[in-house]
Short mmCIF file of C-alpha atoms and ligand atoms in Angstrom, two decimals:
data_model
loop_
_atom_site.label_atom_id
_atom_site.label_comp_id
_atom_site.label_asym_id
_atom_site.label_seq_id
_atom_site.Cartn_x
_atom_site.Cartn_y
_atom_site.Cartn_z
CA MET S 1 188.37 101.15 120.54
CA LEU S 2 186.88 104.29 122.39
CA LEU S 3 184.83 104.40 119.53
CA GLY S 4 181.53 106.09 119.31
CA VAL S 5 178.93 109.12 117.37
CA HIS S 6 177.34 111.97 118.40
CA CYS S 7 174.36 110.86 120.71
CA SER S 8 170.76 112.40 120.37
CA VAL S 9 169.42 114.07 124.08
CA SER S 10 165.79 114.18 122.32
CA GLY S 11 163.57 113.22 125.13
CA GLY S 12 166.08 114.00 127.64
CA LEU S 13 169.56 114.75 127.48
CA GLU S 14 170.06 110.33 129.40
CA LYS S 15 168.71 109.46 125.92
CA ALA S 16 172.39 110.19 124.60
CA PHE S 17 173.12 106.37 126.55
CA THR S 18 170.44 104.47 125.18
CA GLU S 19 171.06 105.22 121.99
CA ALA S 20 174.89 104.34 122.93
CA LYS S 21 174.16 100.44 124.36
CA LYS S 22 171.84 99.90 121.09
CA LEU S 23 175.34 100.89 119.54
CA ASP S 24 177.48 98.81 121.34
CA ILE S 25 179.91 102.12 121.79
CA ASP S 26 182.21 103.21 125.15
CA THR S 27 182.02 107.26 124.11
CA PHE S 28 180.12 109.62 123.00
CA GLN S 29 179.21 113.30 121.90
CA ILE S 30 176.23 115.38 122.65
CA PHE S 31 174.61 119.18 122.54
CA THR S 32 173.58 119.32 126.38
CA ARG S 33 170.96 121.90 124.65
CA ASN S 34 169.50 123.25 121.28
CA GLN S 35 172.53 124.53 119.64
CA ARG S 36 170.82 126.36 117.13
CA GLN S 37 169.03 129.10 120.23
CA TRP S 38 171.09 131.06 122.64
CA LYS S 39 168.31 129.78 125.26
CA ALA S 40 170.07 127.64 127.95
CA LYS S 41 168.12 126.09 130.45
CA PRO S 42 170.86 125.28 133.70
CA ILE S 43 170.90 121.21 134.78
CA THR S 44 168.16 121.46 136.95
CA LYS S 45 169.17 118.88 139.91
CA LYS S 46 167.23 115.72 138.52
CA GLU S 47 168.64 116.08 134.92
CA LYS S 48 172.62 115.43 136.51
CA GLU S 49 170.94 112.94 138.68
CA SER S 50 169.20 110.82 135.78
CA PHE S 51 172.57 111.17 133.52
CA THR S 52 174.53 110.29 136.26
CA LYS S 53 173.05 107.30 136.76
CA ALA S 54 172.72 106.61 133.81
CA PHE S 55 176.48 106.84 132.87
CA SER S 56 177.62 104.74 135.67
CA ALA S 57 175.37 102.02 134.34
CA SER S 58 176.98 102.80 131.55
CA LYS S 59 180.24 100.68 129.23
CA ILE S 60 180.98 104.95 128.87
CA LYS S 61 184.70 105.39 129.60
CA THR S 62 184.06 108.67 128.25
CA ALA S 63 181.46 111.82 127.12
CA PHE S 64 181.84 115.24 125.94
CA SER S 65 180.05 117.43 124.43
CA HIS S 66 179.89 120.07 121.55
CA ALA S 67 179.05 123.76 122.34
CA SER S 68 176.60 125.40 120.36
CA TYR S 69 177.54 126.70 116.94
CA LEU S 70 176.17 130.40 117.65
CA ILE S 71 179.32 131.57 119.66
CA ASN S 72 181.58 132.99 118.10
CA LEU S 73 185.15 133.74 120.34
CA ALA S 74 186.95 135.96 117.60
CA SER S 75 183.62 138.46 116.71
CA ASP S 76 184.13 141.48 116.69
CA SER S 77 180.84 143.02 118.75
CA ASP S 78 180.40 143.69 121.74
CA GLU S 79 177.48 142.39 122.56
CA LEU S 80 177.33 138.74 120.48
CA TRP S 81 181.06 138.19 121.81
CA ASN S 82 179.48 139.10 125.93
CA LYS S 83 176.70 136.36 124.42
CA SER S 84 179.76 133.62 123.46
CA VAL S 85 181.71 134.25 126.57
CA ASN S 86 178.69 134.02 128.90
CA ALA S 87 177.20 130.80 126.77
CA MET S 88 180.03 129.31 127.01
CA ILE S 89 180.19 129.58 131.17
CA ALA S 90 177.30 128.07 131.27
CA GLU S 91 178.00 124.95 128.88
CA VAL S 92 181.44 124.29 131.08
CA GLU S 93 178.98 124.75 133.62
CA ARG S 94 176.45 121.84 132.45
CA CYS S 95 179.48 119.82 131.37
CA GLU S 96 180.63 119.90 134.74
CA ALA S 97 177.51 118.97 136.76
CA LEU S 98 177.37 116.04 133.74
CA GLY S 99 180.67 114.86 134.83
CA LEU S 100 181.47 115.30 130.91
CA ALA S 101 185.43 115.51 130.06
CA TYR S 102 185.79 118.04 127.35
CA THR S 103 183.56 120.73 125.22
CA VAL S 104 183.99 121.40 122.07
CA VAL S 105 184.45 124.43 120.54
CA HIS S 106 184.82 126.01 116.83
CA PRO S 107 187.45 128.99 118.25
CA GLY S 108 186.07 131.66 115.76
CA ALA S 109 185.08 134.36 112.90
CA ALA S 110 187.60 136.80 112.69
CA LYS S 111 184.42 138.94 110.22
CA ASP S 112 186.39 142.40 109.05
CA LYS S 113 189.27 141.71 111.52
CA ASP S 114 193.41 140.62 110.65
CA GLU S 115 193.96 137.14 111.54
CA ASN S 116 195.95 137.57 114.78
CA THR S 117 193.22 139.96 116.29
CA ALA S 118 190.85 137.51 116.11
CA MET S 119 192.73 134.95 117.61
CA GLU S 120 194.32 138.25 120.25
CA THR S 121 190.32 138.15 120.61
CA VAL S 122 189.30 134.33 121.48
CA VAL S 123 191.98 134.11 124.00
CA LYS S 124 190.24 137.07 125.74
CA ALA S 125 187.56 135.18 125.71
CA LEU S 126 188.91 131.95 126.67
CA LYS S 127 190.17 133.25 129.58
CA GLN S 128 187.83 134.52 130.87
CA ILE S 129 185.32 131.68 130.28
CA ILE S 130 188.04 129.56 132.66
CA LYS S 131 188.22 131.94 135.64
CA ALA S 132 184.76 132.18 135.55
CA THR S 133 184.46 128.29 135.32
CA LYS S 134 187.71 128.12 138.33
CA GLY S 135 187.74 124.74 139.68
CA ASN S 136 185.55 122.86 137.60
CA ASN S 137 187.60 120.19 135.05
CA VAL S 138 185.67 121.04 132.26
CA ILE S 139 188.42 121.29 129.54
CA ILE S 140 187.59 122.95 125.99
CA LEU S 141 188.87 121.86 123.16
CA LEU S 142 189.07 123.56 119.71
CA GLU S 143 188.76 122.19 117.09
CA ASN S 144 189.97 122.65 113.51
CA THR S 145 187.82 123.72 111.10
CA ALA S 146 187.88 123.75 107.14
CA GLY S 147 188.56 127.45 106.72
CA GLN S 148 184.82 127.61 104.93
CA GLY S 149 184.25 131.82 104.83
CA THR S 150 186.23 134.17 107.51
CA THR S 151 186.42 130.57 110.08
CA LEU S 152 189.63 131.11 112.19
CA GLY S 153 191.20 127.78 112.84
CA TYR S 154 192.30 126.28 109.69
CA ASN S 155 195.43 126.10 110.48
CA PHE S 156 197.28 124.46 112.72
CA GLN S 157 199.08 127.22 114.14
CA HIS S 158 195.91 129.02 114.42
CA LEU S 159 194.91 126.17 117.21
CA ALA S 160 198.85 126.14 118.86
CA LYS S 161 198.75 129.89 119.60
CA ILE S 162 195.14 130.18 121.08
CA ILE S 163 195.94 127.44 123.67
CA ASP S 164 199.64 128.88 123.76
CA MET S 165 198.16 132.41 124.68
CA THR S 166 196.04 130.97 127.08
CA GLU S 167 197.97 129.44 129.01
CA SER S 168 195.85 127.36 130.77
CA GLU S 169 195.86 123.40 131.90
CA ARG S 170 192.26 123.75 130.28
CA THR S 171 192.25 124.01 127.04
CA ALA S 172 193.22 121.41 124.21
CA ALA S 173 192.07 120.85 120.54
CA CYS S 174 190.21 118.47 119.09
CA PHE S 175 190.93 116.93 114.97
CA ASP S 176 188.93 116.12 112.71
CA THR S 177 189.82 114.37 108.93
CA CYS S 178 187.21 116.25 107.64
CA HIS S 179 187.91 119.88 108.29
CA ALA S 180 191.86 119.04 108.37
CA TYR S 181 191.79 116.98 104.70
CA ALA S 182 189.14 120.55 103.73
CA ALA S 183 191.94 122.55 104.68
CA GLY S 184 193.98 121.18 102.95
CA TYR S 185 196.44 118.91 105.46
CA ASP S 186 196.63 114.62 103.08
CA ILE S 187 195.42 113.10 105.68
CA SER S 188 194.47 110.90 102.57
CA ASN S 189 197.47 108.80 101.78
CA ASN S 190 200.73 107.53 104.33
CA HIS S 191 202.83 109.66 103.29
CA GLY S 192 200.71 112.83 104.39
CA PHE S 193 199.26 111.24 107.48
CA LYS S 194 202.24 111.32 109.25
CA LYS S 195 203.40 114.94 107.95
CA THR S 196 200.22 115.74 108.88
CA PHE S 197 201.01 114.46 112.13
CA GLU S 198 204.28 115.58 112.89
CA GLU S 199 202.96 119.03 112.23
CA TRP S 200 199.98 118.48 114.53
CA ASN S 201 202.49 117.75 117.56
CA LYS S 202 205.72 119.89 116.32
CA LEU S 203 202.77 122.86 116.34
CA ILE S 204 199.95 122.28 118.85
CA GLY S 205 201.53 118.47 121.20
CA ALA S 206 200.21 114.64 121.50
CA ASN S 207 199.16 115.09 124.53
CA ASN S 208 196.77 118.21 123.43
CA LEU S 209 194.91 115.73 121.48
CA LYS S 210 192.23 115.06 123.01
CA ALA S 211 189.40 114.20 120.55
CA ILE S 212 188.86 113.27 117.23
CA HIS S 213 185.84 114.08 114.76
CA LEU S 214 186.09 111.33 111.93
CA ASN S 215 184.42 111.86 109.26
CA ASP S 216 184.86 111.64 105.79
CA SER S 217 184.54 114.51 102.56
CA LYS S 218 181.96 115.62 100.29
CA THR S 219 184.89 118.27 98.94
CA GLN S 220 187.86 118.15 97.72
CA LEU S 221 191.61 118.37 99.57
CA GLY S 222 191.93 122.19 99.76
CA SER S 223 188.41 122.98 99.26
CA ARG S 224 187.67 124.53 102.02
CA VAL S 225 184.55 124.16 101.60
CA ASP S 226 183.52 121.67 104.89
CA ARG S 227 181.12 118.75 104.16
CA HIS S 228 180.63 115.91 106.12
CA ALA S 229 180.52 112.37 103.83
CA HIS S 230 180.45 108.58 105.17
CA ILE S 231 183.21 106.84 106.11
CA GLY S 232 184.46 105.67 103.21
CA GLN S 233 182.27 107.58 100.80
CA GLY S 234 184.15 110.29 100.44
CA GLU S 235 187.18 111.62 99.32
CA ILE S 236 189.27 111.44 102.15
CA GLY S 237 189.27 107.37 102.01
CA ASN S 238 189.48 104.18 104.35
CA GLN S 239 193.24 104.30 104.93
CA ALA S 240 193.13 107.93 106.57
CA PHE S 241 190.63 105.98 109.74
CA LYS S 242 192.40 103.03 109.47
CA LEU S 243 195.88 104.83 110.37
CA ILE S 244 193.89 107.08 112.90
CA LEU S 245 192.04 103.92 114.33
CA LYS S 246 195.10 101.61 114.70
CA SER S 247 197.30 105.66 115.59
CA PHE S 248 194.96 106.70 118.51
CA PRO S 249 192.92 103.71 120.18
CA HIS S 250 193.48 106.05 123.59
CA ILE S 251 191.08 109.01 122.26
CA PRO S 252 187.97 109.30 121.85
CA LYS S 253 187.02 109.45 117.79
CA ILE S 254 183.54 110.28 117.30
CA LEU S 255 181.65 109.84 113.84
CA GLU S 256 179.91 113.03 113.22
CA THR S 257 178.81 112.25 109.72
CA PRO S 258 174.87 112.79 108.34
CA LYS S 259 172.62 110.32 110.26
CA ASP S 260 170.47 109.26 107.16
CA GLY S 261 168.83 106.16 108.60
CA ASN S 262 171.09 103.39 110.12
CA MET S 263 173.70 104.99 109.09
CA ASP S 264 175.98 105.52 112.01
CA GLU S 265 175.41 101.51 112.52
CA LYS S 266 176.76 101.40 109.72
CA ASN S 267 179.58 103.95 109.81
CA LEU S 268 180.91 101.95 112.88
CA GLU S 269 180.70 98.60 111.22
CA VAL S 270 182.78 100.37 108.56
CA LEU S 271 185.27 101.02 111.56
CA ARG S 272 185.69 98.47 113.13
CA THR S 273 186.08 95.90 110.03
CA LEU S 274 188.87 98.42 109.35
ZN1 ZN D 1 183.58 118.03 114.01
#
């Protein structure tokens, strides 16, 4: 079914497999580093070995990372833009070392720039990251966003444009249910779900959908506020998740819901029942 969660790596990267085994999942997402700091060490030989060993001993089919939230590939500050590009290069290298298929990143925030100029800045960054990591297999997934503040990616056209302009096989996209709903894509019913993915396929392409984040939304349709809720306990409701599971069995689907107590187990149970 390719269903999993964002796993914790506290105590070591290979700890993700311990959590995965406990939850009986076949895919996961991790942070390969402290996502709230710029500084990150490269993967050591020992880390790589224990991760690879745990990976082959597990039933995980595909695993990927989420890049740091500090990164803004659209930044108009040269300093922040350079820092962001370098952080992404390091992230891709860590993923390659660990055998992770993808790294998910938010397109960035336009701030004072107009959206088109900001998207061109993102494209410039992606081209540089891809060039610097030539020969790597890691695909960079741009995630759709709720559109808080001046963030790009709330509209599928943004992702489509960035992917098209980057002109690389190593860019694709990640669909987040909560972000889509908050951005105004009504996936909560059959009609809206169909319409949303018709638009996705037309603009971004079905082949470019590589990962899905499963989150219900605490906020209303079109609120442009990003607040993840437990599955079936938000504004989206169960039907959307049922349709996702049915429509995309072969695409890794990851919970990013709040980790209160044993809520990962409970959310997985809800999804498996659906
Ligand atoms: Zn997400």
